[in-house]
mmCIF file of C-alpha atoms and ligand atoms in Angstrom:
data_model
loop_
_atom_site.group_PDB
_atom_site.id
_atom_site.type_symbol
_atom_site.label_atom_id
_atom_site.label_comp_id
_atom_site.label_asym_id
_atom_site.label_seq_id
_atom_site.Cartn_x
_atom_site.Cartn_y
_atom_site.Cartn_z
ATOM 1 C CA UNK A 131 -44.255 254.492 193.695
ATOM 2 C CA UNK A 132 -41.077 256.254 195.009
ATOM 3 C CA UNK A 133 -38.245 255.047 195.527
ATOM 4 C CA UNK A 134 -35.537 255.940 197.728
ATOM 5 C CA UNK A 135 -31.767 256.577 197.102
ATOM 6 C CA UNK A 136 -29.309 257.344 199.678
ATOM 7 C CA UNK A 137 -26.202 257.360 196.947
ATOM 8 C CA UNK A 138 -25.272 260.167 194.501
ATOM 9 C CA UNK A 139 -23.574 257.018 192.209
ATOM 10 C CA UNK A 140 -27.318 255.682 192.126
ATOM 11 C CA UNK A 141 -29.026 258.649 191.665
ATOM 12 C CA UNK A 142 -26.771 259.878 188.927
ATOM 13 C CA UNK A 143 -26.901 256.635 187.361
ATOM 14 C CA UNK A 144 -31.453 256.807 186.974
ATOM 15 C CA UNK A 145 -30.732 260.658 185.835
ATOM 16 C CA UNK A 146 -28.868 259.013 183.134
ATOM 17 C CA UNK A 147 -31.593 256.990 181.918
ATOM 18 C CA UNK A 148 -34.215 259.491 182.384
ATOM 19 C CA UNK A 149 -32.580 262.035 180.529
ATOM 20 C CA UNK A 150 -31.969 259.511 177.490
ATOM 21 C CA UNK A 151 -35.596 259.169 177.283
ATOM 22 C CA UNK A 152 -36.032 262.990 177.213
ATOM 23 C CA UNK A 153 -38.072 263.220 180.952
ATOM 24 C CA UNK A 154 -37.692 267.219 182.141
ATOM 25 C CA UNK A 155 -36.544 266.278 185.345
ATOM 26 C CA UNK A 156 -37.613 268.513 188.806
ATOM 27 C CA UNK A 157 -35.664 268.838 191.783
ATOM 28 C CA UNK A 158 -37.236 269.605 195.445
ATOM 29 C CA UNK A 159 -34.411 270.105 197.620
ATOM 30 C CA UNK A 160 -35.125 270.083 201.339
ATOM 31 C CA UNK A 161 -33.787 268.767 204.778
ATOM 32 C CA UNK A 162 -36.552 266.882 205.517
ATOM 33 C CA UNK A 163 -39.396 266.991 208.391
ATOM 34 C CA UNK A 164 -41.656 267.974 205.075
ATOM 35 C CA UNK A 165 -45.086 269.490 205.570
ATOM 36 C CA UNK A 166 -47.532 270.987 203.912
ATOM 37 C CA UNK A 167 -45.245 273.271 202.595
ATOM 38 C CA UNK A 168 -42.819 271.000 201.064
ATOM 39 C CA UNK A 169 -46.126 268.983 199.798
ATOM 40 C CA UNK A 170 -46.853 272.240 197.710
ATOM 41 C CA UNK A 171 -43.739 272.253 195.944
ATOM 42 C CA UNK A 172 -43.444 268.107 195.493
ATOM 43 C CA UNK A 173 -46.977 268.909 193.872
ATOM 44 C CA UNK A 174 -46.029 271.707 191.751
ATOM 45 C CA UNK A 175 -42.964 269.912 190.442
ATOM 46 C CA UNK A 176 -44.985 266.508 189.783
ATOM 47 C CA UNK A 177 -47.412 268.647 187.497
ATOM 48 C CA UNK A 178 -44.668 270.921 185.547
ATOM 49 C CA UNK A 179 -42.131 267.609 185.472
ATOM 50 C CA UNK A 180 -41.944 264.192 184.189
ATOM 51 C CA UNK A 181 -39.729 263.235 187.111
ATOM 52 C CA UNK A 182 -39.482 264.451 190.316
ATOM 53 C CA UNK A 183 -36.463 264.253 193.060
ATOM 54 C CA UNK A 184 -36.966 264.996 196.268
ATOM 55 C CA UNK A 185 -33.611 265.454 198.613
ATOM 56 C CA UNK A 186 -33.615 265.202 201.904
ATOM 57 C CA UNK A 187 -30.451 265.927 203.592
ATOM 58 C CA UNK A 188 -29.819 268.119 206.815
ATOM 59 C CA UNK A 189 -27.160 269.767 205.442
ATOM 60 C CA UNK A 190 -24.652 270.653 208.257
ATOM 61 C CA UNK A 191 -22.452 273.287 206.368
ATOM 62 C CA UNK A 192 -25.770 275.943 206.596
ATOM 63 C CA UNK A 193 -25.901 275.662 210.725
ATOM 64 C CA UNK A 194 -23.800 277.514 213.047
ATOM 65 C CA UNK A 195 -21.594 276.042 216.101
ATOM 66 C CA UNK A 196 -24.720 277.405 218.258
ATOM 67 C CA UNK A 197 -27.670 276.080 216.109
ATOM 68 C CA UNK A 198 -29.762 273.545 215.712
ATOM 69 C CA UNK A 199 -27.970 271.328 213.932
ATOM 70 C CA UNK A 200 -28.056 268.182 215.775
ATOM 71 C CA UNK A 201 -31.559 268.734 217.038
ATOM 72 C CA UNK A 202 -33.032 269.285 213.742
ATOM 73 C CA UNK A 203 -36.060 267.059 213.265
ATOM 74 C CA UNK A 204 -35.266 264.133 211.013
ATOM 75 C CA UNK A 205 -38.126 261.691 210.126
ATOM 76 C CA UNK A 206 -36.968 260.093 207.241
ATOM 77 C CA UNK A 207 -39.931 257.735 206.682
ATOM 78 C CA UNK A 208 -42.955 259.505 207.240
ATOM 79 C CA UNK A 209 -41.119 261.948 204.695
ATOM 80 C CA UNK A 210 -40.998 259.526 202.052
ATOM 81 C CA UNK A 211 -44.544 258.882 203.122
ATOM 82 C CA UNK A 212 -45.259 262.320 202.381
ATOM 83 C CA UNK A 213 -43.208 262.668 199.202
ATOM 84 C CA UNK A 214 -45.099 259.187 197.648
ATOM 85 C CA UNK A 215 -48.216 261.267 198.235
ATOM 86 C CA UNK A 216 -47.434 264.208 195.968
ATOM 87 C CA UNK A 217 -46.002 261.865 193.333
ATOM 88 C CA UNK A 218 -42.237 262.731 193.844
ATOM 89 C CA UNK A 219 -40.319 259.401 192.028
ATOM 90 C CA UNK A 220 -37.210 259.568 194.168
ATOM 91 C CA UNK A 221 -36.174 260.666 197.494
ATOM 92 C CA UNK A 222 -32.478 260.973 197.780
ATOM 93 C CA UNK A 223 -31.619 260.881 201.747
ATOM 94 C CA UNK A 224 -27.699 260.832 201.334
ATOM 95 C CA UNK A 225 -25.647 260.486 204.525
ATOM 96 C CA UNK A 226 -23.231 263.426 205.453
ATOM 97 C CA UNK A 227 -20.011 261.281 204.383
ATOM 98 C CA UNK A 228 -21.649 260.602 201.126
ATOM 99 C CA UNK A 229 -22.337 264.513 200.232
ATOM 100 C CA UNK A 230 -19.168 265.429 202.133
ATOM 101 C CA UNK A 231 -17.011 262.709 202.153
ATOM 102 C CA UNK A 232 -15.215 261.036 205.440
ATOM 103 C CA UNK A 233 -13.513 263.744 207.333
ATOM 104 C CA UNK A 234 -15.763 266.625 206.761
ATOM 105 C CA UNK A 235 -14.345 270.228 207.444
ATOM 106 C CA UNK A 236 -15.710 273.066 206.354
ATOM 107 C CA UNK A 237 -12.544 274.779 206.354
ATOM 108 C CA UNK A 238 -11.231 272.332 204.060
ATOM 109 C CA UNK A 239 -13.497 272.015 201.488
ATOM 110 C CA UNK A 240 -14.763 274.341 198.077
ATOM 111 C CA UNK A 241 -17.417 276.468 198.975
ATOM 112 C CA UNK A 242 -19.827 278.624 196.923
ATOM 113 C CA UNK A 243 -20.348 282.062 198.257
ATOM 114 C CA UNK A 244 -23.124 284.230 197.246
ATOM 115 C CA UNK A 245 -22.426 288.169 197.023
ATOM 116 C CA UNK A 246 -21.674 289.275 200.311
ATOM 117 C CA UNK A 247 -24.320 292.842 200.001
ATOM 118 C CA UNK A 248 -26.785 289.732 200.079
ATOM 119 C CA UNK A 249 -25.583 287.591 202.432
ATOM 120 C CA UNK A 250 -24.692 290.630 204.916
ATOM 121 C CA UNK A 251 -28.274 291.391 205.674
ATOM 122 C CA UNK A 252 -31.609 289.879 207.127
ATOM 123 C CA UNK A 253 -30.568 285.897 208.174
ATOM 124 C CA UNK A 254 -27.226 286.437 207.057
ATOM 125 C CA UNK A 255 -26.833 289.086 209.663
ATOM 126 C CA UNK A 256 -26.398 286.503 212.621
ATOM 127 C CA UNK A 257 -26.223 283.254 210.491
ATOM 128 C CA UNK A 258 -22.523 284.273 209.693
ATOM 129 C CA UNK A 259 -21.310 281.043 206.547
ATOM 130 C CA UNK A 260 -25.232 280.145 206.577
ATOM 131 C CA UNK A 261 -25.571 281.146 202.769
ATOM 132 C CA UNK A 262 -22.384 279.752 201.515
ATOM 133 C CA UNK A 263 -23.099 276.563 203.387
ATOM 134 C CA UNK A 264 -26.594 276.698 201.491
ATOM 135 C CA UNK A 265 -25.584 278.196 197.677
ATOM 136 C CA UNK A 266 -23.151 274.669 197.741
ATOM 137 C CA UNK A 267 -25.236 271.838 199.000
ATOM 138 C CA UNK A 268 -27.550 273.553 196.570
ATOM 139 C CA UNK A 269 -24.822 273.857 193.607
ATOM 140 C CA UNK A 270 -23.743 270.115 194.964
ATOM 141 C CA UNK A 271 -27.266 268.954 194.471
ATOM 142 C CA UNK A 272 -28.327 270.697 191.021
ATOM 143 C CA UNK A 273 -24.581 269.499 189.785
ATOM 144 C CA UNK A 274 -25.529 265.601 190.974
ATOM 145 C CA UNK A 275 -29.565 265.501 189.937
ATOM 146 C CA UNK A 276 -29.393 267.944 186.937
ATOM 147 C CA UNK A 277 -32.814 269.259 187.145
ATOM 148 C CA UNK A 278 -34.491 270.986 184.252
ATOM 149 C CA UNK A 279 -36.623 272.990 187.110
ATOM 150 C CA UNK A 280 -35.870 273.149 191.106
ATOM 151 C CA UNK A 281 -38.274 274.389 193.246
ATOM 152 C CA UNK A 282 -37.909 276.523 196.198
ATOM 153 C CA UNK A 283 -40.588 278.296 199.001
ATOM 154 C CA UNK A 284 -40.946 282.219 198.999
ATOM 155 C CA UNK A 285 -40.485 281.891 203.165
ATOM 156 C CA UNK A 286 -37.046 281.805 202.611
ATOM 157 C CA UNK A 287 -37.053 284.958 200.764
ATOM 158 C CA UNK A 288 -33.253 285.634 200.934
ATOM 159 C CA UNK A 289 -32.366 282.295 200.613
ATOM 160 C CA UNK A 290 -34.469 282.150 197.279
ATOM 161 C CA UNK A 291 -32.782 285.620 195.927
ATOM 162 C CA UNK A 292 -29.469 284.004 196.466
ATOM 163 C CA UNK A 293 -30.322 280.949 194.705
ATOM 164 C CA UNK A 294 -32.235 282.696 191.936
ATOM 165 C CA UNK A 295 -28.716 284.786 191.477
ATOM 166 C CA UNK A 296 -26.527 282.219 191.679
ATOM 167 C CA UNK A 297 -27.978 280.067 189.093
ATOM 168 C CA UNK A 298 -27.632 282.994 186.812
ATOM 169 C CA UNK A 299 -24.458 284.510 187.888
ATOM 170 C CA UNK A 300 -22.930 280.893 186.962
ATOM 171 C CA UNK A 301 -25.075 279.602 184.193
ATOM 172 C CA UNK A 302 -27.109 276.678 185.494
ATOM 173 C CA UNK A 303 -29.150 275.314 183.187
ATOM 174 C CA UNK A 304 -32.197 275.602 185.639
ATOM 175 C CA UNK A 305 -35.592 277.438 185.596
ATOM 176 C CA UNK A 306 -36.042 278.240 189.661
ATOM 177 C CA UNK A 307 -39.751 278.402 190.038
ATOM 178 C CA UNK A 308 -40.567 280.120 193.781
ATOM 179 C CA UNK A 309 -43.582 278.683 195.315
ATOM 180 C CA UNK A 310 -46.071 280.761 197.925
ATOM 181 C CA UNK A 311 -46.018 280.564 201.953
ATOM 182 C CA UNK A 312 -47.834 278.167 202.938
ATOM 183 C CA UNK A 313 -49.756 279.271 206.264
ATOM 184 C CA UNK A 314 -52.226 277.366 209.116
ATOM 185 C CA UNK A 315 -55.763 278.786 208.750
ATOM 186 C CA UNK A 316 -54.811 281.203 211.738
ATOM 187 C CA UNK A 317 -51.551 283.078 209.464
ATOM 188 C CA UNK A 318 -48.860 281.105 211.112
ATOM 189 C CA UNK A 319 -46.394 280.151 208.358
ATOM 190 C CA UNK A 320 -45.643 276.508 208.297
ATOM 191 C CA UNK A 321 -41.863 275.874 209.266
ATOM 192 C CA UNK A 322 -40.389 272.392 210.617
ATOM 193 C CA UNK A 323 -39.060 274.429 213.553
ATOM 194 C CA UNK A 324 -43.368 274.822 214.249
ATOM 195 C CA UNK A 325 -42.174 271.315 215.850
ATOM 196 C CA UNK A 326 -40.237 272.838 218.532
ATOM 197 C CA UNK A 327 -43.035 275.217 220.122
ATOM 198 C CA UNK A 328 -45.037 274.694 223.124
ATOM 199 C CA UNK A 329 -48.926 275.323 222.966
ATOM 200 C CA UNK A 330 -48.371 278.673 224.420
ATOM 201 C CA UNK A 331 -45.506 280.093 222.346
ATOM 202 C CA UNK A 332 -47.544 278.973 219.251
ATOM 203 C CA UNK A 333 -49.900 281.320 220.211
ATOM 204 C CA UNK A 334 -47.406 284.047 220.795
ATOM 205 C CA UNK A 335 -45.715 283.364 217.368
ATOM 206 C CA UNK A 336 -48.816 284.168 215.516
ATOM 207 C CA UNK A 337 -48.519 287.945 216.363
ATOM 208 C CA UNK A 338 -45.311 287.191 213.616
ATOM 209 C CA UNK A 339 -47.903 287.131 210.716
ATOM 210 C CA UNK A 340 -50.418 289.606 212.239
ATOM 211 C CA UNK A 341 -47.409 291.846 212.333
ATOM 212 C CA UNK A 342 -46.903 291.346 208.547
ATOM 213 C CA UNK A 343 -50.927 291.557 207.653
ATOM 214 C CA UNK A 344 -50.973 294.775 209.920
ATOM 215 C CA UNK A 345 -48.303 296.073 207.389
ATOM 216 C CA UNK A 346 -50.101 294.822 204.357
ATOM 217 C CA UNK A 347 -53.035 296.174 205.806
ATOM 218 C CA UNK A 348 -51.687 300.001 206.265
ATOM 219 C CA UNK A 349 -49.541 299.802 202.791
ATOM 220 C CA UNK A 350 -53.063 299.162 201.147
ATOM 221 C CA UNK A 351 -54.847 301.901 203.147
ATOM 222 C CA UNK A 352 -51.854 303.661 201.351
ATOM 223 C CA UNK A 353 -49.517 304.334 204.455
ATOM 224 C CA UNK A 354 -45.922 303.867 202.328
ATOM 225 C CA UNK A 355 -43.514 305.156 205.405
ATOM 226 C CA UNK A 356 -41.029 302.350 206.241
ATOM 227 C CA UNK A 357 -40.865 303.757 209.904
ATOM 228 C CA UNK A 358 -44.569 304.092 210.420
ATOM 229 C CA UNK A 359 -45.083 300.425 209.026
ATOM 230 C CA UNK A 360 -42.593 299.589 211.574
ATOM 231 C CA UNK A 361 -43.948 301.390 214.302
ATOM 232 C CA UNK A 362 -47.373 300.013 214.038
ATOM 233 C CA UNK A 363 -46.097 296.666 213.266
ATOM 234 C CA UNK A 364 -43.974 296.433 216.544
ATOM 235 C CA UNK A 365 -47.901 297.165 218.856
ATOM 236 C CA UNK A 366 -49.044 293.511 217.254
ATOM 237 C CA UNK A 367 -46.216 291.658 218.281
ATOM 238 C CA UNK A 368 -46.063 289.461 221.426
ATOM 239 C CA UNK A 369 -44.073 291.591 224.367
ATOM 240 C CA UNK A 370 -42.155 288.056 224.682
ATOM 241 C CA UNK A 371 -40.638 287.717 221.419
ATOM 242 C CA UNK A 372 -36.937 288.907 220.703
ATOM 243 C CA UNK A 373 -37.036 290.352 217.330
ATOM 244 C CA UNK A 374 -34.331 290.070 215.279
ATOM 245 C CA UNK A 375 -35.304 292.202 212.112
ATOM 246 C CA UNK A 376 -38.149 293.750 210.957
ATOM 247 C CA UNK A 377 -36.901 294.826 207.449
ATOM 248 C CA UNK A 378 -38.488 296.562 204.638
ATOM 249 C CA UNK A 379 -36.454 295.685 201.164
ATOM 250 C CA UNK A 380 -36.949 296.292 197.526
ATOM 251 C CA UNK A 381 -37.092 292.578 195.829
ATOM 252 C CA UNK A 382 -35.734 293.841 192.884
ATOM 253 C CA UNK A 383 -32.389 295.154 193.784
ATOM 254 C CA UNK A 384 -32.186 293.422 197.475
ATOM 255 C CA UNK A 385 -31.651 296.623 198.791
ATOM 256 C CA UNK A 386 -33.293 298.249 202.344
ATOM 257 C CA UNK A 387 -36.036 300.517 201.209
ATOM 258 C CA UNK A 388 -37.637 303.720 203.232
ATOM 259 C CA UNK A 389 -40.543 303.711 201.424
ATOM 260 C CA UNK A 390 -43.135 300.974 200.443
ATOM 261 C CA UNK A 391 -43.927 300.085 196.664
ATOM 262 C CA UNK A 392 -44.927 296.869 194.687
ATOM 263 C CA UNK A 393 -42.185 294.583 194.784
ATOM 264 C CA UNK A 394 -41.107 295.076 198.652
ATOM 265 C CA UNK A 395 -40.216 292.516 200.931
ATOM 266 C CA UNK A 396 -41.211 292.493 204.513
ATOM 267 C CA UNK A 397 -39.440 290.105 206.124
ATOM 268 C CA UNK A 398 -39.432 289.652 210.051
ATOM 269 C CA UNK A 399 -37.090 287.102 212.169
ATOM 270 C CA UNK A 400 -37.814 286.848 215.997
ATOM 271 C CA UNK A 401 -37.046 284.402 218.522
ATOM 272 C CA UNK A 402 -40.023 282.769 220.313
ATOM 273 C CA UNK A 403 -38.574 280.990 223.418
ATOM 274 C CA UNK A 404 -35.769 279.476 222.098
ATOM 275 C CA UNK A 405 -36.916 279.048 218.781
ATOM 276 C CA UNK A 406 -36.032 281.366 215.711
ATOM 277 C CA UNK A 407 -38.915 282.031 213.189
ATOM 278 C CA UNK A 408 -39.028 283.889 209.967
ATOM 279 C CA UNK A 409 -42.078 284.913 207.830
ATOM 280 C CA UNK A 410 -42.204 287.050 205.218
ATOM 281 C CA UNK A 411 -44.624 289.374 202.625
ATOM 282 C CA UNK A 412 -44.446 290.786 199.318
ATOM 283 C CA UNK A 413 -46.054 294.265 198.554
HETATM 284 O O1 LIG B 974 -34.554 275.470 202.543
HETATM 285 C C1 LIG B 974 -33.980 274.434 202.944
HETATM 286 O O2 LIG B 974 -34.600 273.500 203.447
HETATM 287 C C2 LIG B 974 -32.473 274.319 202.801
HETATM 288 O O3 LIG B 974 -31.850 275.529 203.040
HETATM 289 C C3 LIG B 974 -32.039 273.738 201.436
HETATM 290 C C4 LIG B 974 -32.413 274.647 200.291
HETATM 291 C C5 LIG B 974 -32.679 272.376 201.245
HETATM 292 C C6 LIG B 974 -30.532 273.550 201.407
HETATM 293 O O4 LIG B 974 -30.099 272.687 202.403
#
């Protein structure tokens, strides 16, 4: 049975008595609209935990003036619905004055911001304050749930780094465990903004992936050229995309990379219609 929870006084308050009895508490932190995706990691954390929390909170300090924000999908019951059937305990759905407080401003408020030679790159790039607005709902949430684990999906590949970084850069007491992409049988990663594409553009979005398999593909026929990766990688994608990077960069050190090895992130960001995707590999 889960229960739901939409204060931080309430939530803090069953934390309490869990971690009395000695439960190893997980934390799933999302914004909601959960799929298949977020099903994986409610699942993973409901096996390694003796508790799960699942939060579900569009958090409006990660979205731009010009994003989504206000459109994001928010379906609050069938994502309880979701989270009962991977055996989270909790959902914590706080309101923005609860996280935030009444007269939210996020020029008014302590923020956590992640190094900039991370943030300055891939999504941080255009989604100038995204990160910052991320590393402190995420610092806000591991401070009010105090998970022994929190689990987080490899499709948000910089947003993981940052997270995995931060938590050791200021001693949380968390293990981060990364879980895979999940994908639709025909490579197209699951995302909640899937919800916003017509028939047609889903069909153009999948040459996102194919790019990325073309890549794996090449790298495993032993092609290690970052610009020849590219260039072949750029004939599978859909003439109607906008691409916004195509990006080759070592996963250890975060750092743009001319030449493919183990350990390499390809990540790719394009705009299909109005919607922005992002999918990613590892070498
Ligand atoms: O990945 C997300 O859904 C969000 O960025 C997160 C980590 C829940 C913070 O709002």
């Amino acid at each position: 049975m889960t229960t739901t929870i939409h204060t931080i006084n309430e939530l803090q308050t069953q934390i309490k008595t869990w971690k009395n009895s000695g439960f190893v508490i997980g934390l799933v932190p999302t914004m909601g609209a959960l799929h298949k995706g977020h099903a994986s990691l409610i699942k993973k954390s409901a096996e390694t935990c003796d508790k799960t929390v699942v939060s579900v909170f569009v958090n409006p300090t990660q979205f731009g003036a010009n994003e989504d924000f206000s459109k994001y999908p928010r379906t609050l019951d069938k994502d309880i619905q979701l989270a009962e059937e991977n055996n989270a305990d909790i959902v914590f759905a706080p309101s923005s004055e609860e996280m935030y407080g009444k007269n939210y401003n996020k020029d008014f408020m302590t923020l956590v911001c992640p190094p900039y030679d991370l943030v300055n790159q891939l999504c941080g790039k255009t989604r100038i304050g995204h990160f910052d607005g991320v590393a402190t709902v995420v610092t806000k949430l591991f401070n009010i749930a105090q998970p022994d684990y929190a689990f987080f999906g490899q499709k948000d590949a910089q947003q993981l780094y940052i997270i995995k970084k931060m938590v050791k850069d200021l001693n949380f007491p968390i293990k981060i465990i990364p879980c895979p992409i999940i994908r639709e049988s025909n490579g197209l990663a699951i995302s909640s903004r899937n919800q916003y594409l017509t028939q047609e553009e889903k069909q153009k979005a999948l040459s996102i992936s194919k790019a990325l398999f073309t890549i794996q593909k090449y790298y495993e026929q032993g092609i290690t050229d970052a610009q020849t990766l590219f260039d072949t990688a750029i004939t599978v994608l859909d003439k109607d995309l906008e691409l916004e990077y195509l990006n080759f960069i070592d996963y250890e050190t975060f750092k743009k990379t001319d030449i493919i090895k183990q350990h390499t992130l390809v990540a790719i960001c394009a705009k299909v219609g109005s919607t922005r995707l992002i999918d990613n590999i590892i070498t």
